[in-house]
């Protein structure tokens, strides 16, 4: 019954052929400079690097080449709901008007089911939960009489599904015995799956702490002996994995249910799996959920909860299919457990769903949501395949979100692309020849504009260069005031004068603020290193000081 399929390459590489390739031979090679040379030779060499159309402004960092242009944004959008906002044609309007009285009855049934389920759950938790209404941490399983009382809530959950138009649900296969597969994982498309699994399995779930505060819902999920996790806290994630392991090891607890994608998708793709379900090393039963439809996409993508509920209430019937797949067992080599176990499970689910596994992740949904919040259009163009970026470059979602804020401030166009002039205006600089060379490091396709993914990957690639950290240290040591060990605004102006055209006083203030992280009107070593860690391409302005050259830029 074990899944023995080999790990596909598509699980660890981006959806499209975006691998990094060596740059064309037109790029300048790495220059090695002697400590003893005359200034004219140094100036000529520096001018050559700056002004030759094939020059690489970062050649002094290492012989590694910049990444190739990763092409147009991937056509895949795993988060987009395919139903028109409010339209859908004459049939959709006629159906909605016809079913409005039915929707009212369904809403009443929904309210009654919620109220009855809440009341039963409140009684079941009375005297067993702590003062916050939660089951006591580290406690044992729910007593048998309380579990029997929870059947009232489980039947209420089925009534809720009925009110949403899921009058019957097609099931294929059956749940494996709890002793064989204590952990169940499923794809996540809508808020319907948690309600279904609550009725079907009454499992323990892993949930964000924010769900605990939801009216009615928070009380009901507490009865599932929920494992709370803050996905942005390493300590919280570690504690959650330990709790998963503890409850999976004891057959007195219900199954542990996880949605390893970490967010909802539109069901047409699988995004990268989180590893929390696979680290404990217990056999896992994958479950795939489908929502066959013609007119109404039931996925909870870029659509509000109330709008999605209204559309469900105004359907004749909503189709849902649930398929229990064969149990997947962890690899025998323990060191490879989590990664390969997750990939084997993802491949089995993708094959059953006949969909494509991708390198998108929850981080991409956060990026797209921020672009929507900023009022941008074509927000899927901002996605970066965050799982791939994290795997290759070690960039966290928090770091990507911080860089996104700067990118959004650069006035991207309707396609999510930023031009060189707007890029450098964000840093208070004009688009000088050196600035153009730096910009072309990101824009190797010579489209005169870049996407957020090109910006993020280019910055991450620079930080990985072998000599980058040492070059930053050298740059600060050669630019700082010997007495204060800091860089003033006047000193920064002198540095720029030796490497490029000097910006105006107003623009100089903007650039200085970029380096002055703590806003104390001076650039300390921590300020300098933090700024270059965030914007590593700015190291090119210090290349002349690092190489001990007099830098001349020919306009």
Coordinates of C-alpha atoms in Angstrom, one line a residue:
X1 CA 0.0 0.0 0.0
X2 CA 3.0 2.3 0.4
X3 CA 3.6 4.9 -2.2
X4 CA 7.0 4.1 -3.8
X5 CA 6.9 6.6 -6.6
X6 CA 10.2 8.4 -7.2
X7 CA 10.4 12.0 -6.4
X8 CA 9.6 14.1 -9.4
X9 CA 11.8 17.0 -10.4
X10 CA 8.8 19.3 -10.6
X11 CA 8.5 19.2 -6.8
X12 CA 11.8 20.8 -6.2
X13 CA 12.0 23.2 -9.2
X14 CA 9.9 26.1 -10.3
X15 CA 6.8 25.4 -12.5
X16 CA 8.5 26.8 -15.6
X17 CA 12.0 26.3 -16.8
X18 CA 13.4 29.1 -14.7
X19 CA 16.7 27.5 -13.6
X20 CA 19.7 29.7 -13.3
X21 CA 22.1 29.5 -16.3
X22 CA 25.4 31.1 -16.9
X23 CA 25.3 34.6 -18.4
X24 CA 26.3 35.2 -21.9
X25 CA 29.9 35.6 -22.8
X26 CA 29.4 39.3 -23.3
X27 CA 29.6 39.9 -19.6
X28 CA 32.9 41.2 -18.3
X29 CA 35.2 38.8 -16.6
X30 CA 36.4 39.2 -13.0
X31 CA 39.2 41.8 -12.8
X32 CA 42.1 41.1 -10.6
X33 CA 43.9 44.3 -9.6
X34 CA 47.4 44.7 -8.2
X35 CA 48.0 46.6 -5.0
X36 CA 50.6 48.7 -6.9
X37 CA 49.3 50.4 -10.0
X38 CA 49.0 54.0 -11.2
X39 CA 45.7 55.8 -11.0
X40 CA 45.3 56.2 -14.8
X41 CA 45.3 52.4 -15.2
X42 CA 42.8 52.0 -12.4
X43 CA 40.5 54.7 -13.8
X44 CA 40.6 53.1 -17.2
X45 CA 39.7 49.7 -15.8
X46 CA 36.9 51.1 -13.8
X47 CA 35.5 53.1 -16.6
X48 CA 35.7 50.0 -18.8
X49 CA 33.7 48.0 -16.3
X50 CA 31.1 50.8 -15.9
X51 CA 30.6 51.9 -19.5
X52 CA 31.1 48.8 -21.7
X53 CA 27.7 47.5 -22.6
X54 CA 28.7 44.0 -21.6
X55 CA 30.0 45.1 -18.2
X56 CA 29.0 43.4 -15.0
X57 CA 29.0 45.9 -12.1
X58 CA 29.3 43.0 -9.7
X59 CA 32.2 41.2 -11.3
X60 CA 34.4 42.1 -8.3
X61 CA 32.3 39.9 -6.0
X62 CA 33.0 36.5 -7.6
X63 CA 33.2 34.8 -11.0
X64 CA 29.6 33.5 -10.5
X65 CA 27.3 35.0 -13.1
X66 CA 24.0 36.8 -12.5
X67 CA 20.9 34.7 -12.9
X68 CA 19.3 34.6 -16.3
X69 CA 16.0 36.5 -16.8
X70 CA 13.4 34.0 -15.4
X71 CA 11.0 35.0 -18.2
X72 CA 7.4 36.1 -18.1
X73 CA 5.5 35.4 -14.9
X74 CA 4.2 31.8 -14.7
X75 CA 0.7 31.4 -16.1
X76 CA -0.3 29.3 -13.1
X77 CA -2.3 31.0 -10.4
X78 CA -3.2 28.5 -7.7
X79 CA -5.3 31.1 -5.7
X80 CA -7.6 32.6 -8.3
X81 CA -11.3 31.8 -8.0
X82 CA -12.7 31.3 -11.6
X83 CA -16.2 32.6 -11.0
X84 CA -17.1 36.1 -12.2
X85 CA -17.5 38.6 -9.4
X86 CA -21.2 39.0 -9.5
X87 CA -22.2 38.3 -13.1
X88 CA -22.0 35.0 -14.8
X89 CA -24.6 35.5 -17.5
X90 CA -28.4 35.4 -17.7
X91 CA -28.5 31.8 -16.3
X92 CA -26.6 32.8 -13.2
X93 CA -28.9 35.8 -12.5
X94 CA -32.0 33.8 -13.2
X95 CA -30.9 31.0 -10.9
X96 CA -30.0 33.4 -8.1
X97 CA -33.4 35.2 -8.3
X98 CA -35.2 31.9 -8.4
X99 CA -33.4 30.5 -5.4
X100 CA -33.5 33.5 -3.2
X101 CA -36.4 32.1 -1.1
X102 CA -34.6 28.8 -0.9
X103 CA -31.5 30.6 0.2
X104 CA -33.5 32.2 3.1
X105 CA -34.6 28.8 4.3
X106 CA -31.0 27.5 4.0
X107 CA -29.8 30.5 6.0
X108 CA -32.3 29.6 8.8
X109 CA -31.1 26.0 8.8
X110 CA -27.5 27.1 8.9
X111 CA -28.2 29.3 11.9
X112 CA -30.1 26.6 13.8
X113 CA -27.3 24.1 13.1
X114 CA -24.7 26.5 14.4
X115 CA -26.7 27.3 17.5
X116 CA -27.4 23.6 18.3
X117 CA -23.8 22.6 17.6
X118 CA -22.5 25.4 19.7
X119 CA -24.7 24.5 22.7
X120 CA -23.7 20.8 22.6
X121 CA -20.1 21.7 22.4
X122 CA -20.3 24.2 25.3
X123 CA -21.8 21.4 27.4
X124 CA -19.2 18.9 26.3
X125 CA -16.3 21.3 27.2
X126 CA -17.9 22.4 30.5
X127 CA -15.5 21.4 33.4
X128 CA -13.0 19.8 31.0
X129 CA -11.5 22.9 29.4
X130 CA -9.3 25.4 31.2
X131 CA -10.3 29.0 32.2
X132 CA -9.9 30.1 28.6
X133 CA -12.2 27.5 27.3
X134 CA -9.3 25.4 25.8
X135 CA -8.5 21.8 26.6
X136 CA -5.6 21.7 29.0
X137 CA -2.3 21.6 27.3
X138 CA -0.6 18.2 27.5
X139 CA -3.8 16.7 28.8
X140 CA -5.3 13.4 27.8
X141 CA -8.0 12.6 25.2
X142 CA -11.6 13.7 25.6
X143 CA -13.6 11.3 27.8
X144 CA -15.9 8.9 26.1
X145 CA -19.2 10.5 27.3
X146 CA -18.0 13.9 26.1
X147 CA -17.1 12.5 22.7
X148 CA -20.6 10.9 22.4
X149 CA -22.2 14.3 23.2
X150 CA -20.1 15.8 20.4
X151 CA -22.1 13.6 18.0
X152 CA -24.8 16.3 18.2
X153 CA -22.3 18.8 16.9
X154 CA -21.1 16.4 14.2
X155 CA -24.7 16.0 13.0
X156 CA -25.1 19.7 13.1
X157 CA -22.0 20.0 10.9
X158 CA -23.7 17.7 8.3
X159 CA -26.7 19.9 8.4
X160 CA -24.5 22.9 7.7
X161 CA -23.1 21.2 4.7
X162 CA -26.7 20.4 3.6
X163 CA -27.6 24.1 4.0
X164 CA -24.7 25.0 1.7
X165 CA -26.1 22.7 -1.0
X166 CA -24.1 19.6 -0.4
X167 CA -27.1 17.3 -0.3
X168 CA -25.0 14.3 -1.0
X169 CA -21.2 13.8 -1.1
X170 CA -19.6 11.2 -3.2
X171 CA -16.9 9.3 -1.4
X172 CA -14.3 6.9 -2.8
X173 CA -12.2 4.6 -0.6
X174 CA -12.4 4.6 3.1
X175 CA -10.4 5.9 6.1
X176 CA -7.5 3.7 7.1
X177 CA -7.6 2.3 10.6
X178 CA -6.3 4.9 13.1
X179 CA -3.7 2.4 14.3
X180 CA -2.3 2.1 10.7
X181 CA -2.3 5.9 9.8
X182 CA -2.7 8.2 12.7
X183 CA -2.2 11.3 10.5
X184 CA -4.5 12.4 7.7
X185 CA -3.5 15.1 5.2
X186 CA -5.8 16.7 2.6
X187 CA -5.7 19.4 -0.1
X188 CA -7.4 22.6 1.0
X189 CA -9.8 24.4 -1.4
X190 CA -12.6 25.9 0.7
X191 CA -13.8 26.2 4.3
X192 CA -16.0 23.2 3.5
X193 CA -13.3 20.5 4.0
X194 CA -12.8 21.2 7.7
X195 CA -16.6 21.0 8.3
X196 CA -16.7 17.7 6.3
X197 CA -13.8 16.1 8.2
X198 CA -15.3 17.3 11.5
X199 CA -18.4 15.3 10.7
X200 CA -16.7 12.3 9.1
X201 CA -13.6 11.8 11.3
X202 CA -13.9 14.2 14.3
X203 CA -10.1 14.6 14.2
X204 CA -7.6 16.7 16.1
X205 CA -6.6 19.6 13.8
X206 CA -3.7 22.0 13.6
X207 CA -4.9 25.6 13.5
X208 CA -3.8 29.2 13.7
X209 CA -4.4 30.8 17.1
X210 CA -6.4 33.5 15.3
X211 CA -9.2 30.9 14.7
X212 CA -9.7 30.5 18.4
X213 CA -11.3 34.0 18.6
X214 CA -13.9 33.3 15.9
X215 CA -17.5 33.4 17.2
X216 CA -19.0 29.9 17.6
X217 CA -16.3 28.3 15.4
X218 CA -13.6 28.9 18.0
X219 CA -15.6 27.0 20.6
X220 CA -16.2 24.1 18.2
X221 CA -12.6 23.6 17.1
X222 CA -11.5 23.6 20.8
X223 CA -13.5 20.4 21.2
X224 CA -11.4 18.9 18.5
X225 CA -8.4 19.2 20.9
X226 CA -6.9 21.6 18.4
X227 CA -3.1 22.1 18.2
X228 CA -2.4 25.8 17.9
X229 CA 0.5 27.1 15.9
X230 CA 2.0 30.4 14.9
X231 CA 3.4 29.7 11.5
X232 CA 5.9 32.6 11.8
X233 CA 7.3 31.5 15.2
X234 CA 10.0 28.7 15.0
X235 CA 9.3 27.9 18.7
X236 CA 5.6 27.6 18.1
X237 CA 6.1 25.4 15.1
X238 CA 8.5 23.1 17.0
X239 CA 6.0 22.8 19.9
X240 CA 3.2 22.0 17.4
X241 CA 5.3 19.2 15.8
X242 CA 6.0 17.7 19.3
X243 CA 2.2 17.8 20.1
X244 CA 1.4 16.2 16.7
X245 CA 3.9 13.5 17.6
X246 CA 2.4 13.0 21.1
X247 CA -1.1 12.7 19.9
X248 CA -0.3 10.5 16.9
X249 CA 1.5 8.1 19.1
X250 CA -1.5 7.5 21.4
X251 CA -4.5 5.6 19.9
X252 CA -6.8 7.1 22.5
X253 CA -6.6 10.4 20.7
X254 CA -8.4 10.9 17.4
X255 CA -6.6 11.1 14.1
X256 CA -4.5 14.2 13.5
X257 CA -5.7 16.2 10.4
X258 CA -3.5 18.7 8.6
X259 CA -3.8 20.7 5.4
X260 CA -0.1 20.8 4.5
X261 CA -0.5 23.5 1.8
X262 CA -1.1 25.9 4.7
X263 CA -3.8 27.9 2.8
X264 CA -6.6 27.4 0.3
X265 CA -6.1 27.1 -3.4
X266 CA -8.4 26.8 -6.4
X267 CA -7.8 23.0 -6.6
X268 CA -6.2 23.2 -10.1
X269 CA -2.7 23.0 -8.6
X270 CA -1.0 21.7 -5.5
X271 CA 1.3 24.2 -3.8
X272 CA 4.4 23.3 -1.7
X273 CA 3.7 21.3 1.4
X274 CA 4.8 22.3 4.9
X275 CA 6.6 19.5 6.7
X276 CA 4.7 19.5 10.1
X277 CA 2.7 16.4 9.2
X278 CA 5.8 14.5 8.1
X279 CA 8.4 15.3 10.7
X280 CA 7.0 12.9 13.3
X281 CA 7.6 10.0 10.9
X282 CA 4.2 8.2 11.2
X283 CA 2.4 6.8 8.2
X284 CA 0.0 9.3 6.6
X285 CA -3.2 8.8 4.7
X286 CA -3.7 11.4 1.9
X287 CA -7.2 12.5 1.1
X288 CA -8.1 14.5 -2.0
X289 CA -11.2 16.7 -2.3
X290 CA -12.7 17.8 -5.6
X291 CA -15.5 20.2 -6.3
X292 CA -16.8 19.4 -9.9
X293 CA -18.6 22.4 -11.3
X294 CA -19.6 24.1 -14.5
X295 CA -20.8 27.6 -13.4
X296 CA -19.6 28.1 -9.9
X297 CA -16.1 27.7 -8.6
X298 CA -16.4 26.8 -4.9
X299 CA -12.8 27.5 -4.1
X300 CA -12.0 30.2 -1.4
X301 CA -9.5 32.1 -3.4
X302 CA -9.6 35.8 -4.2
X303 CA -13.3 36.0 -3.0
X304 CA -14.7 37.2 0.3
X305 CA -16.3 34.7 2.7
X306 CA -19.7 36.3 2.6
X307 CA -19.8 36.4 -1.2
X308 CA -18.8 32.7 -1.3
X309 CA -21.5 31.7 1.2
X310 CA -24.1 33.7 -0.7
X311 CA -23.2 31.9 -4.0
X312 CA -23.4 28.5 -2.2
X313 CA -26.8 29.3 -0.8
X314 CA -28.1 30.2 -4.3
X315 CA -27.1 27.0 -6.1
X316 CA -29.4 24.1 -6.8
X317 CA -26.8 21.6 -5.6
X318 CA -23.0 21.8 -5.0
X319 CA -21.0 18.8 -5.9
X320 CA -18.2 17.5 -3.7
X321 CA -16.0 14.4 -4.0
X322 CA -13.8 12.9 -1.4
X323 CA -11.2 10.2 -2.2
X324 CA -9.2 8.4 0.5
X325 CA -5.9 7.3 -1.0
X326 CA -3.6 4.4 0.0
X327 CA -1.4 5.1 3.1
X328 CA 2.0 6.6 2.4
X329 CA 4.8 5.4 4.6
X330 CA 7.9 7.4 5.6
X331 CA 11.2 6.6 3.9
X332 CA 13.5 4.1 5.6
X333 CA 16.4 6.6 5.7
X334 CA 15.6 8.7 8.7
X335 CA 17.6 11.8 7.6
X336 CA 15.4 12.1 4.5
X337 CA 12.1 11.7 6.3
X338 CA 10.4 15.0 6.2
X339 CA 11.5 16.3 2.8
X340 CA 11.1 13.1 0.8
X341 CA 8.0 12.0 2.8
X342 CA 6.3 15.3 1.9
X343 CA 7.3 15.0 -1.7
X344 CA 6.1 11.4 -2.0
X345 CA 2.7 12.4 -0.5
X346 CA 2.4 15.4 -2.7
X347 CA 3.1 13.4 -5.8
X348 CA 0.5 10.8 -4.8
X349 CA -2.1 13.5 -4.3
X350 CA -1.2 15.4 -7.5
X351 CA -1.5 12.2 -9.5
X352 CA -4.9 11.4 -8.0
X353 CA -6.1 14.9 -8.7
X354 CA -4.4 15.0 -12.1
X355 CA -3.0 18.4 -11.3
X356 CA 0.5 19.9 -11.4
X357 CA 2.5 20.3 -8.2
X358 CA 4.2 23.7 -8.0
X359 CA 6.7 25.6 -6.0
X360 CA 4.2 28.2 -4.9
X361 CA 3.5 28.4 -1.1
X362 CA 1.6 30.2 1.5
X363 CA 4.1 33.0 1.2
X364 CA 2.9 33.6 -2.4
X365 CA -0.7 34.0 -1.2
X366 CA 0.6 36.7 1.3
X367 CA 2.5 38.5 -1.4
X368 CA -0.6 38.5 -3.7
X369 CA -2.9 39.6 -0.8
X370 CA -0.6 42.6 -0.1
X371 CA -0.6 43.5 -3.8
X372 CA -4.4 43.4 -3.7
X373 CA -4.4 45.5 -0.6
X374 CA -2.2 48.1 -2.4
X375 CA -4.8 48.4 -5.1
X376 CA -2.7 46.7 -7.8
X377 CA -4.1 44.8 -10.8
X378 CA -2.9 41.5 -12.1
X379 CA -1.7 40.7 -8.6
X380 CA -0.7 37.1 -9.5
X381 CA 2.3 38.7 -11.4
X382 CA 3.8 39.5 -8.0
X383 CA 4.1 35.9 -7.0
X384 CA 7.6 34.4 -6.8
X385 CA 7.3 30.7 -6.2
X386 CA 8.3 31.2 -2.6
X387 CA 9.1 27.6 -1.8
X388 CA 11.7 27.5 -4.6
X389 CA 13.2 30.9 -3.5
X390 CA 13.4 29.7 0.1
X391 CA 15.0 26.4 -0.9
X392 CA 17.6 27.9 -3.2
X393 CA 18.4 31.2 -1.5
X394 CA 17.2 30.8 2.1
X395 CA 14.9 33.8 1.8
X396 CA 12.1 33.9 4.4
X397 CA 8.6 35.0 3.7
X398 CA 9.1 37.9 6.1
X399 CA 12.2 39.1 4.1
X400 CA 10.3 38.8 0.9
X401 CA 7.4 40.8 2.3
X402 CA 9.8 43.6 3.4
X403 CA 11.3 43.8 0.0
X404 CA 7.8 43.8 -1.5
X405 CA 7.0 47.0 0.3
X406 CA 9.9 48.8 -1.3
X407 CA 8.9 47.3 -4.7
X408 CA 5.3 48.6 -4.4
X409 CA 6.7 52.0 -3.6
X410 CA 8.5 52.1 -7.0
X411 CA 5.3 52.7 -8.9
X412 CA 4.9 49.3 -10.7
X413 CA 2.7 49.4 -13.8
X414 CA -0.4 47.3 -14.4
X415 CA 1.7 44.2 -15.3
X416 CA 3.6 44.5 -12.0
X417 CA 6.8 45.8 -13.7
X418 CA 9.0 48.6 -12.5
X419 CA 11.1 50.8 -14.9
X420 CA 14.7 51.8 -14.2
X421 CA 13.8 55.5 -13.6
X422 CA 11.2 54.6 -11.0
X423 CA 13.5 52.0 -9.5
X424 CA 16.3 54.5 -8.8
X425 CA 13.9 57.4 -7.9
X426 CA 12.9 55.3 -4.8
X427 CA 16.5 55.6 -3.6
X428 CA 16.8 59.3 -4.6
X429 CA 19.0 58.6 -7.6
X430 CA 18.9 59.5 -11.3
X431 CA 19.3 56.7 -13.8
X432 CA 23.1 57.2 -14.5
X433 CA 25.1 54.8 -16.7
X434 CA 26.3 52.9 -13.6
X435 CA 22.7 52.7 -12.3
X436 CA 21.6 51.4 -15.7
X437 CA 24.3 48.7 -15.4
X438 CA 23.0 47.7 -12.0
X439 CA 19.4 47.6 -13.2
X440 CA 20.4 45.4 -16.2
X441 CA 21.7 42.9 -13.7
X442 CA 18.0 42.3 -12.8
X443 CA 16.7 42.9 -16.4
X444 CA 18.8 40.5 -18.4
X445 CA 15.9 40.2 -20.9
X446 CA 16.5 43.9 -21.7
X447 CA 12.8 44.7 -21.3
X448 CA 13.7 48.0 -19.5
X449 CA 11.5 46.9 -16.6
X450 CA 11.6 44.2 -14.0
X451 CA 9.1 42.1 -12.0
X452 CA 9.1 41.6 -8.3
X453 CA 10.4 38.0 -8.7
X454 CA 13.4 39.3 -10.7
X455 CA 14.1 41.9 -8.0
X456 CA 13.8 39.4 -5.2
X457 CA 15.9 36.6 -6.9
X458 CA 18.5 39.1 -8.1
X459 CA 19.0 40.5 -4.5
X460 CA 19.1 37.0 -3.1
X461 CA 21.6 35.8 -5.7
X462 CA 23.9 38.7 -4.9
X463 CA 23.9 37.9 -1.2
X464 CA 25.0 34.4 -1.9
X465 CA 28.1 35.5 -3.8
X466 CA 31.2 34.2 -2.0
X467 CA 32.9 37.6 -1.6
X468 CA 29.7 39.6 -0.8
X469 CA 30.0 39.7 3.0
X470 CA 33.7 40.4 2.9
X471 CA 33.2 43.2 0.3
X472 CA 30.7 44.8 2.6
X473 CA 33.1 44.7 5.5
X474 CA 35.9 46.1 3.4
X475 CA 33.7 48.9 2.0
X476 CA 32.7 50.1 5.4
X477 CA 36.3 50.0 6.7
X478 CA 37.5 52.0 3.8
X479 CA 34.7 54.6 3.9
X480 CA 34.2 55.2 7.7
X481 CA 35.7 58.1 9.6
X482 CA 38.7 56.7 11.5
X483 CA 37.8 58.7 14.6
X484 CA 34.0 58.0 14.9
X485 CA 33.9 54.7 13.0
X486 CA 30.8 56.0 11.2
X487 CA 30.0 57.5 7.8
X488 CA 28.5 61.0 7.7
X489 CA 26.3 62.4 4.9
X490 CA 29.3 64.4 3.6
X491 CA 31.5 61.3 3.5
X492 CA 28.7 59.4 1.6
X493 CA 28.6 62.2 -0.9
X494 CA 32.4 61.9 -1.4
X495 CA 32.1 58.2 -1.9
X496 CA 29.4 58.7 -4.6
X497 CA 31.5 61.4 -6.2
X498 CA 34.3 58.9 -6.7
X499 CA 32.0 56.3 -8.3
X500 CA 29.2 58.1 -10.1
X501 CA 27.5 61.4 -10.8
X502 CA 26.7 63.2 -7.5
X503 CA 23.0 63.5 -6.9
X504 CA 21.3 66.7 -5.8
X505 CA 21.1 67.6 -2.2
X506 CA 17.4 66.6 -1.9
X507 CA 18.1 63.2 -3.5
X508 CA 21.2 62.8 -1.4
X509 CA 19.0 63.0 1.7
X510 CA 16.8 60.1 0.3
X511 CA 19.8 57.9 -0.3
X512 CA 21.3 58.7 3.1
X513 CA 18.0 57.7 4.8
X514 CA 18.3 54.4 3.0
X515 CA 21.6 53.7 4.7
X516 CA 20.7 55.4 8.0
X517 CA 18.5 52.6 9.3
X518 CA 18.1 53.9 12.9
X519 CA 17.6 57.5 11.8
X520 CA 20.3 59.0 13.9
X521 CA 21.9 61.1 11.1
X522 CA 25.0 58.8 10.9
X523 CA 25.7 55.5 9.3
X524 CA 27.1 53.0 11.8
X525 CA 28.5 49.6 10.9
X526 CA 25.2 47.9 11.7
X527 CA 23.3 50.4 9.6
X528 CA 25.7 49.9 6.7
X529 CA 25.6 46.1 6.8
X530 CA 21.8 46.0 7.3
X531 CA 21.2 48.2 4.3
X532 CA 23.5 46.2 2.0
X533 CA 21.9 43.0 3.3
X534 CA 18.5 44.4 2.3
X535 CA 19.7 46.1 -1.0
X536 CA 22.8 44.2 -1.9
X537 CA 23.1 45.8 -5.3
X538 CA 24.1 49.1 -3.7
X539 CA 27.6 47.5 -3.0
X540 CA 28.4 48.4 -6.7
X541 CA 28.7 52.1 -5.6
X542 CA 31.6 51.1 -3.4
X543 CA 33.5 49.0 -5.9
X544 CA 36.1 51.7 -6.5
X545 CA 36.9 52.0 -2.8
X546 CA 37.0 48.2 -2.4
X547 CA 39.5 47.9 -5.3
X548 CA 41.4 51.0 -4.3
X549 CA 40.7 52.7 -7.7
X550 CA 39.8 56.2 -8.8
X551 CA 36.5 55.5 -10.5
X552 CA 35.5 57.6 -13.6
X553 CA 32.0 57.3 -15.1
X554 CA 31.8 58.5 -18.7
X555 CA 28.4 59.9 -19.7

